[in-house]
Amino acid sequence: MTSTDCGRQAVRQLKPNPAMPRESSITDIRATVAASRRISRDVTLITLDCPQISLTAEPGNFVNVRVNDTTQPLLRRPFSIHDAGDGQVKLMVKEIGKGTEIFCRCAAGTELSVLGPLGNSFSTGAEGYDTAVLVSGGIGTAPMRFLEKRLAAMGKKVVNLIGGRTKDDLLPEGLTGCRFATDDGSEGFHGTVLALLESLVPSLTAEGTPRIFACGPTPMLRAVARFSREAGIASEVSLESVMGCGFGICYGCSVEVSAPDGGTKTILLCREGPVIDGGRMV
Ligand SMILES: Cc1cc2nc3c(=O)[nH]c(=O)nc-3n(C[C@H](O)[C@H](O)[C@H](O)COP(=O)(O)OP(=O)(O)OC[C@H]3O[C@@H](n4cnc5c(N)ncnc54)[C@H](O)[C@@H]3O)c2cc1C
Ligand code: FES
């Protein structure tokens, strides 16, 4: 099947997602696995032929994948868009359970239902910054390739700070200007990616105004958001939660964020996220 054939198989058009910062065109596609390549011990880079999603995706969006045509697992699984273009979408998938195991074992030619692009996107067009500091941990590095590509096309300087427990957890696939931090010191800076960020902020701010874009485990994001607030640096973080539908119907993805009145409020991460302003992180 060619990618054009695949594109004709959009099976339905869902109602627009009002949280998305552009005209939404979420589609449920029969996508074909074009390639699947293991890039680390437990992470596979999966390329899907799906022209509609590739055409409308924005950095930070995710897709919700039915990993097979049975009811086991019942729910789709959400994955950040690692890269998009030329009629294809790439996903970086870490095996942690049954769904990701099945997905990572899909051979080229396998057809799957893929819903997307979903969620909001990183604010690459925000004003007042010169350097984009992309801070990621573990599989949180997945959306950074697409983000870096967009930022580079806009003429922004991009710095990638990538953290992991050991060097085997670092996933710099397709990224440039990388600085690494490992908990055990097996690669780059010996310590957390937050400590690496803290050490680099004086030189980053001396060169211009930075803006932080972060994705990774929630405790890491909380710490990065708190540090950014205290340092007076604008930040946005891409969160994860358990998800069901992916477009605001099942209420399975509620997370607490700070409210303007100083309290907290609940949002549906699939609609108002996954990217939120670092200042809203609780
Ligand atoms: C917006 C969004 C973007 C994501 N992007 C990516 C991505 O680019 N690459 C990627 O590999 N994964 C990503 N994830 C996480 C991915 O969706 C889950 O790892 C996947 O759904 C797990 O499915 P499973 O059937 O393999 O595991 P399950 O059998 O469902 O779960 C196995 C174990 O992992 C735990 N678990 C399940 N989901 C998560 C989670 N989100 N975080 C932490 N623990 C979890 C479960 O509680 C359970 O203990 C993303 C999640 C969200 C919400
Ligand atoms: S995943 Fe269903 S409402 Fe968000």
Coordinates of C-alpha atoms and ligand atoms in Angstrom, one line a residue:
M1 CA 0.0 0.0 0.0
T2 CA 1.3 3.5 -0.9
S3 CA 1.1 6.3 1.6
T4 CA -1.5 7.9 -0.7
D5 CA -3.7 4.8 -0.5
C6 CA -3.4 4.9 3.2
G7 CA -4.5 8.6 3.2
R8 CA -7.7 7.7 1.5
Q9 CA -8.7 5.5 4.3
A10 CA -9.6 8.2 6.9
V11 CA -12.6 6.6 8.4
R12 CA -14.3 9.5 10.1
Q13 CA -13.8 13.1 11.0
L14 CA -14.2 13.9 14.7
K15 CA -15.5 17.2 16.0
P16 CA -12.8 19.9 16.4
N17 CA -10.9 20.1 19.6
P18 CA -11.4 23.7 21.0
A19 CA -8.2 23.4 23.0
M20 CA -6.1 23.2 19.9
P21 CA -4.4 26.5 18.9
R22 CA -5.3 26.1 15.2
E23 CA -8.1 24.8 13.0
S24 CA -8.3 21.2 14.2
S25 CA -8.4 18.3 11.8
I26 CA -8.4 15.2 14.0
T27 CA -8.8 12.0 11.9
D28 CA -9.0 8.3 12.6
I29 CA -6.7 6.8 10.0
R30 CA -5.8 3.3 9.0
A31 CA -2.1 3.9 9.1
T32 CA 0.6 1.5 7.8
V33 CA 3.8 0.7 9.7
A34 CA 6.5 1.8 7.2
A35 CA 9.4 0.9 9.4
S36 CA 10.2 -0.2 12.9
R37 CA 13.7 0.1 14.4
R38 CA 14.9 -0.7 17.9
I39 CA 17.1 2.2 19.0
S40 CA 17.8 1.2 22.6
R41 CA 17.3 -1.7 25.0
D42 CA 13.6 -1.0 25.3
V43 CA 12.7 1.8 22.8
T44 CA 11.6 1.4 19.2
L45 CA 11.3 4.1 16.6
I46 CA 8.1 3.4 14.6
T47 CA 7.4 5.2 11.3
L48 CA 3.8 5.3 10.2
D49 CA 2.5 6.2 6.7
C50 CA -0.4 8.6 7.6
P51 CA -0.5 11.7 5.4
Q52 CA -3.4 13.5 7.0
I53 CA -1.8 13.5 10.5
S54 CA 1.6 14.2 9.1
L55 CA 0.3 17.3 7.3
T56 CA -1.6 18.9 10.2
A57 CA 0.6 17.8 13.2
E58 CA 2.2 20.4 15.4
P59 CA 5.2 19.9 17.8
G60 CA 3.7 18.7 21.1
N61 CA 0.7 16.9 19.6
F62 CA 0.2 13.2 20.2
V63 CA -1.6 10.3 18.5
N64 CA -3.8 7.6 20.1
V65 CA -3.0 4.2 18.6
R66 CA -5.0 1.0 18.6
V67 CA -2.1 -1.3 18.7
N68 CA -4.0 -4.2 17.2
D69 CA -7.5 -5.0 15.9
T70 CA -8.6 -7.1 19.0
T71 CA -10.1 -5.9 22.3
Q72 CA -6.9 -6.8 24.1
P73 CA -5.8 -4.2 25.0
L74 CA -9.2 -2.4 24.9
L75 CA -8.0 1.1 25.0
R76 CA -5.8 3.0 22.5
R77 CA -2.3 4.0 23.7
P78 CA -1.1 7.7 23.5
F79 CA 2.3 8.6 22.0
S80 CA 3.9 12.0 21.3
I81 CA 4.7 12.8 17.7
H82 CA 8.5 12.4 17.5
D83 CA 8.6 13.7 14.0
A84 CA 6.3 14.4 11.1
G85 CA 6.7 15.1 7.4
D86 CA 6.6 13.6 3.9
G87 CA 3.3 11.8 4.7
Q88 CA 4.8 10.1 7.7
V89 CA 4.7 10.3 11.5
K90 CA 7.4 8.9 13.7
L91 CA 6.9 7.7 17.2
M92 CA 9.4 6.7 19.8
V93 CA 7.9 4.0 21.9
K94 CA 9.2 2.6 25.2
E95 CA 8.0 -0.9 26.1
I96 CA 6.5 -0.9 29.6
G97 CA 3.5 -3.2 29.3
K98 CA 1.3 -5.2 27.0
G99 CA 0.2 -2.4 24.6
T100 CA 3.7 -1.0 23.9
E101 CA 5.1 -4.6 23.6
I102 CA 2.5 -5.4 20.9
F103 CA 3.1 -2.0 19.1
C104 CA 6.9 -2.4 19.2
R105 CA 6.6 -5.9 17.6
C106 CA 4.5 -4.7 14.6
A107 CA 6.3 -5.4 11.4
A108 CA 6.5 -3.1 8.4
G109 CA 3.2 -3.4 6.5
T110 CA 1.0 -3.8 9.6
E111 CA -2.1 -1.6 9.5
L112 CA -3.3 0.1 12.6
S113 CA -6.0 2.7 13.6
V114 CA -4.3 5.9 14.6
L115 CA -6.3 8.9 15.9
G116 CA -4.7 12.3 15.7
P117 CA -3.2 14.8 15.8
L118 CA -4.5 15.3 19.4
G119 CA -3.9 17.8 22.1
N120 CA -2.3 21.2 22.0
S121 CA 1.2 22.1 21.0
F122 CA 4.3 23.8 22.3
S123 CA 4.2 27.6 22.0
T124 CA 7.1 27.9 19.5
G125 CA 5.6 31.3 18.4
A126 CA 5.8 32.8 21.9
E127 CA 7.4 36.2 21.9
G128 CA 10.5 37.4 23.7
Y129 CA 13.0 34.5 23.6
D130 CA 16.2 33.9 21.7
T131 CA 17.2 30.4 22.9
A132 CA 15.0 27.4 23.2
V133 CA 16.2 25.1 26.0
L134 CA 14.7 21.6 25.5
V135 CA 14.9 19.7 28.7
S136 CA 13.9 16.1 28.6
G137 CA 14.2 12.9 30.7
G138 CA 13.9 9.3 29.5
I139 CA 11.2 8.7 27.0
G140 CA 10.2 12.4 27.5
T141 CA 12.8 13.1 24.8
A142 CA 10.3 11.7 22.2
P143 CA 8.6 15.0 21.2
M144 CA 11.9 17.0 21.0
R145 CA 12.9 16.1 17.5
F146 CA 9.8 17.6 15.9
L147 CA 10.0 20.6 18.2
E148 CA 13.7 21.2 17.4
K149 CA 13.0 21.0 13.7
R150 CA 10.3 23.6 14.0
L151 CA 12.4 25.9 16.2
A152 CA 15.4 25.6 13.9
A153 CA 13.2 26.5 10.9
M154 CA 12.2 29.7 12.8
G155 CA 15.8 30.6 13.3
K156 CA 15.9 30.0 17.1
K157 CA 19.0 28.8 18.8
V158 CA 18.2 25.3 20.3
V159 CA 20.0 23.6 23.2
N160 CA 19.0 20.1 24.2
L161 CA 19.5 19.0 27.8
I162 CA 18.8 15.2 28.0
G163 CA 18.7 13.2 31.2
G164 CA 18.5 9.6 32.2
R165 CA 19.4 7.2 35.0
T166 CA 22.3 5.8 32.9
K167 CA 23.7 6.4 29.4
D168 CA 21.4 3.6 28.2
D169 CA 18.4 5.8 29.0
L170 CA 19.5 8.7 26.8
L171 CA 17.6 9.1 23.5
P172 CA 19.2 11.8 21.4
E173 CA 17.8 10.4 18.2
G174 CA 17.8 13.1 15.5
L175 CA 18.7 15.9 18.0
T176 CA 21.6 18.4 17.8
G177 CA 23.4 20.5 20.4
C178 CA 22.9 17.8 23.1
R179 CA 24.2 18.0 26.6
F180 CA 23.7 14.9 28.7
A181 CA 23.1 14.3 32.4
T182 CA 23.0 10.8 34.0
D183 CA 22.3 9.9 37.6
D184 CA 25.2 7.5 37.7
G185 CA 27.6 9.7 35.8
S186 CA 28.0 7.1 32.9
E187 CA 27.6 9.9 30.3
G188 CA 28.0 13.7 30.5
F189 CA 27.1 15.6 33.6
H190 CA 27.0 13.5 36.8
G191 CA 23.6 14.4 38.3
T192 CA 20.0 15.2 37.3
V193 CA 19.1 17.1 34.2
L194 CA 17.7 19.9 36.5
A195 CA 21.2 20.3 38.1
L196 CA 22.6 20.5 34.5
L197 CA 20.1 23.2 33.6
E198 CA 20.9 25.1 36.8
S199 CA 24.6 25.0 36.0
L200 CA 24.0 26.3 32.5
V201 CA 21.5 29.1 33.2
P202 CA 24.1 31.8 33.8
S203 CA 25.7 31.3 30.4
L204 CA 22.3 30.8 28.7
T205 CA 20.9 34.1 30.0
A206 CA 24.1 35.9 29.2
E207 CA 23.6 35.0 25.5
G208 CA 20.0 36.1 25.3
T209 CA 16.6 35.3 26.7
P210 CA 15.9 31.5 27.2
R211 CA 12.6 29.7 27.1
I212 CA 12.3 26.2 28.5
F213 CA 10.4 23.4 26.8
A214 CA 10.3 20.3 29.0
C215 CA 9.0 16.7 28.8
G216 CA 9.7 13.8 31.1
P217 CA 8.6 12.2 34.4
T218 CA 6.2 14.3 36.4
P219 CA 8.6 14.9 39.4
M220 CA 11.3 16.2 36.9
L221 CA 8.8 18.5 35.3
R222 CA 7.6 19.8 38.6
A223 CA 11.2 20.6 39.6
V224 CA 12.0 22.2 36.3
A225 CA 8.8 24.3 36.4
R226 CA 9.6 25.4 40.0
F227 CA 13.2 26.3 39.1
S228 CA 12.1 28.2 36.0
R229 CA 9.6 30.2 38.0
E230 CA 12.2 31.1 40.6
A231 CA 14.8 32.0 37.9
G232 CA 12.2 34.1 36.1
I233 CA 12.5 32.0 32.9
A234 CA 9.3 31.2 30.9
S235 CA 8.7 27.5 30.7
E236 CA 6.2 25.0 29.4
V237 CA 6.0 21.4 30.2
S238 CA 4.4 18.4 28.4
L239 CA 2.6 16.2 30.9
E240 CA 1.5 12.5 30.9
S241 CA -1.5 10.9 32.4
V242 CA -3.5 7.8 31.9
M243 CA -5.7 8.4 28.8
G244 CA -8.7 6.8 27.2
C245 CA -10.4 8.5 24.2
G246 CA -7.8 11.2 23.7
F247 CA -10.3 13.9 22.7
G248 CA -12.3 14.9 25.7
I249 CA -15.2 12.4 26.0
C250 CA -14.2 9.8 28.7
Y251 CA -12.8 12.1 31.4
G252 CA -10.0 9.6 32.0
C253 CA -7.2 12.1 31.9
S254 CA -8.0 14.7 34.5
V255 CA -5.0 16.4 36.2
E256 CA -4.7 19.2 38.8
V257 CA -3.2 22.5 37.8
S258 CA -3.0 25.8 39.5
A259 CA -5.9 28.3 39.1
P260 CA -5.6 32.0 38.7
D261 CA -7.2 32.5 42.1
G262 CA -4.3 30.7 43.8
G263 CA -6.2 27.4 44.2
T264 CA -6.2 24.5 41.9
K265 CA -8.5 23.3 39.1
T266 CA -8.9 20.1 37.2
I267 CA -8.3 20.0 33.4
L268 CA -8.6 17.2 30.8
L269 CA -5.0 16.8 29.7
C270 CA -6.0 15.5 26.3
R271 CA -7.8 18.8 25.5
E272 CA -6.0 21.5 27.5
G273 CA -2.7 19.7 27.3
P274 CA -0.5 17.8 27.2
V275 CA 1.5 21.0 27.1
I276 CA 0.8 23.5 30.0
D277 CA 2.6 26.6 31.1
G278 CA 5.2 25.7 33.7
G279 CA 3.5 28.3 36.0
R280 CA 0.4 26.1 36.2
M281 CA 2.2 23.0 37.4
V282 CA 1.3 22.0 41.0
Ligands
LIG1 C1 0.2 12.6 26.0 C2 1.1 11.3 26.2 C3 2.2 11.2 25.4 C4 3.0 10.0 25.5 N1 4.0 9.8 24.7 C5 4.8 8.7 24.8 C6 5.8 8.5 23.9 O1 6.2 9.3 23.0 N2 6.5 7.3 24.0 C7 6.2 6.4 24.9 O2 6.8 5.3 24.9 N3 5.2 6.6 25.8 C8 4.5 7.7 25.7 N4 3.4 7.9 26.6 C9 3.1 6.8 27.6 C10 2.4 5.7 26.9 O3 1.2 6.1 26.5 C11 2.3 4.5 27.9 O4 3.6 4.0 28.2 C12 1.5 3.4 27.3 O5 0.2 3.8 27.2 C13 1.6 2.2 28.2 O6 0.8 1.1 27.6 P1 1.1 -0.4 27.9 O7 -0.1 -1.2 27.5 O8 2.4 -0.8 27.3 O9 1.3 -0.4 29.5 P2 0.2 -0.7 30.5 O10 0.0 -2.2 30.6 O11 -1.0 0.1 30.3 O12 0.9 -0.2 31.8 C14 2.1 -0.9 32.3 C15 2.6 -0.2 33.5 O13 3.0 1.2 33.2 C16 2.2 2.1 33.9 N5 1.9 3.2 33.0 C17 0.9 3.3 32.0 N6 1.0 4.4 31.3 C18 1.9 5.2 31.9 C19 2.4 6.5 31.7 N7 1.9 7.3 30.8 N8 3.4 6.9 32.5 C20 3.9 6.1 33.5 N9 3.5 4.9 33.7 C21 2.5 4.4 33.0 C22 0.9 1.4 34.3 O14 0.4 2.0 35.5 C23 1.4 0.0 34.6 O15 2.0 -0.1 35.8 C24 2.6 9.0 26.5 C25 1.5 9.2 27.3 C26 0.8 10.4 27.1 C27 -0.4 10.6 28.0
FES2 S1 -8.6 10.9 27.4 FE1 -10.7 10.8 27.3 S2 -11.2 12.8 28.2 FE2 -9.1 12.9 28.0

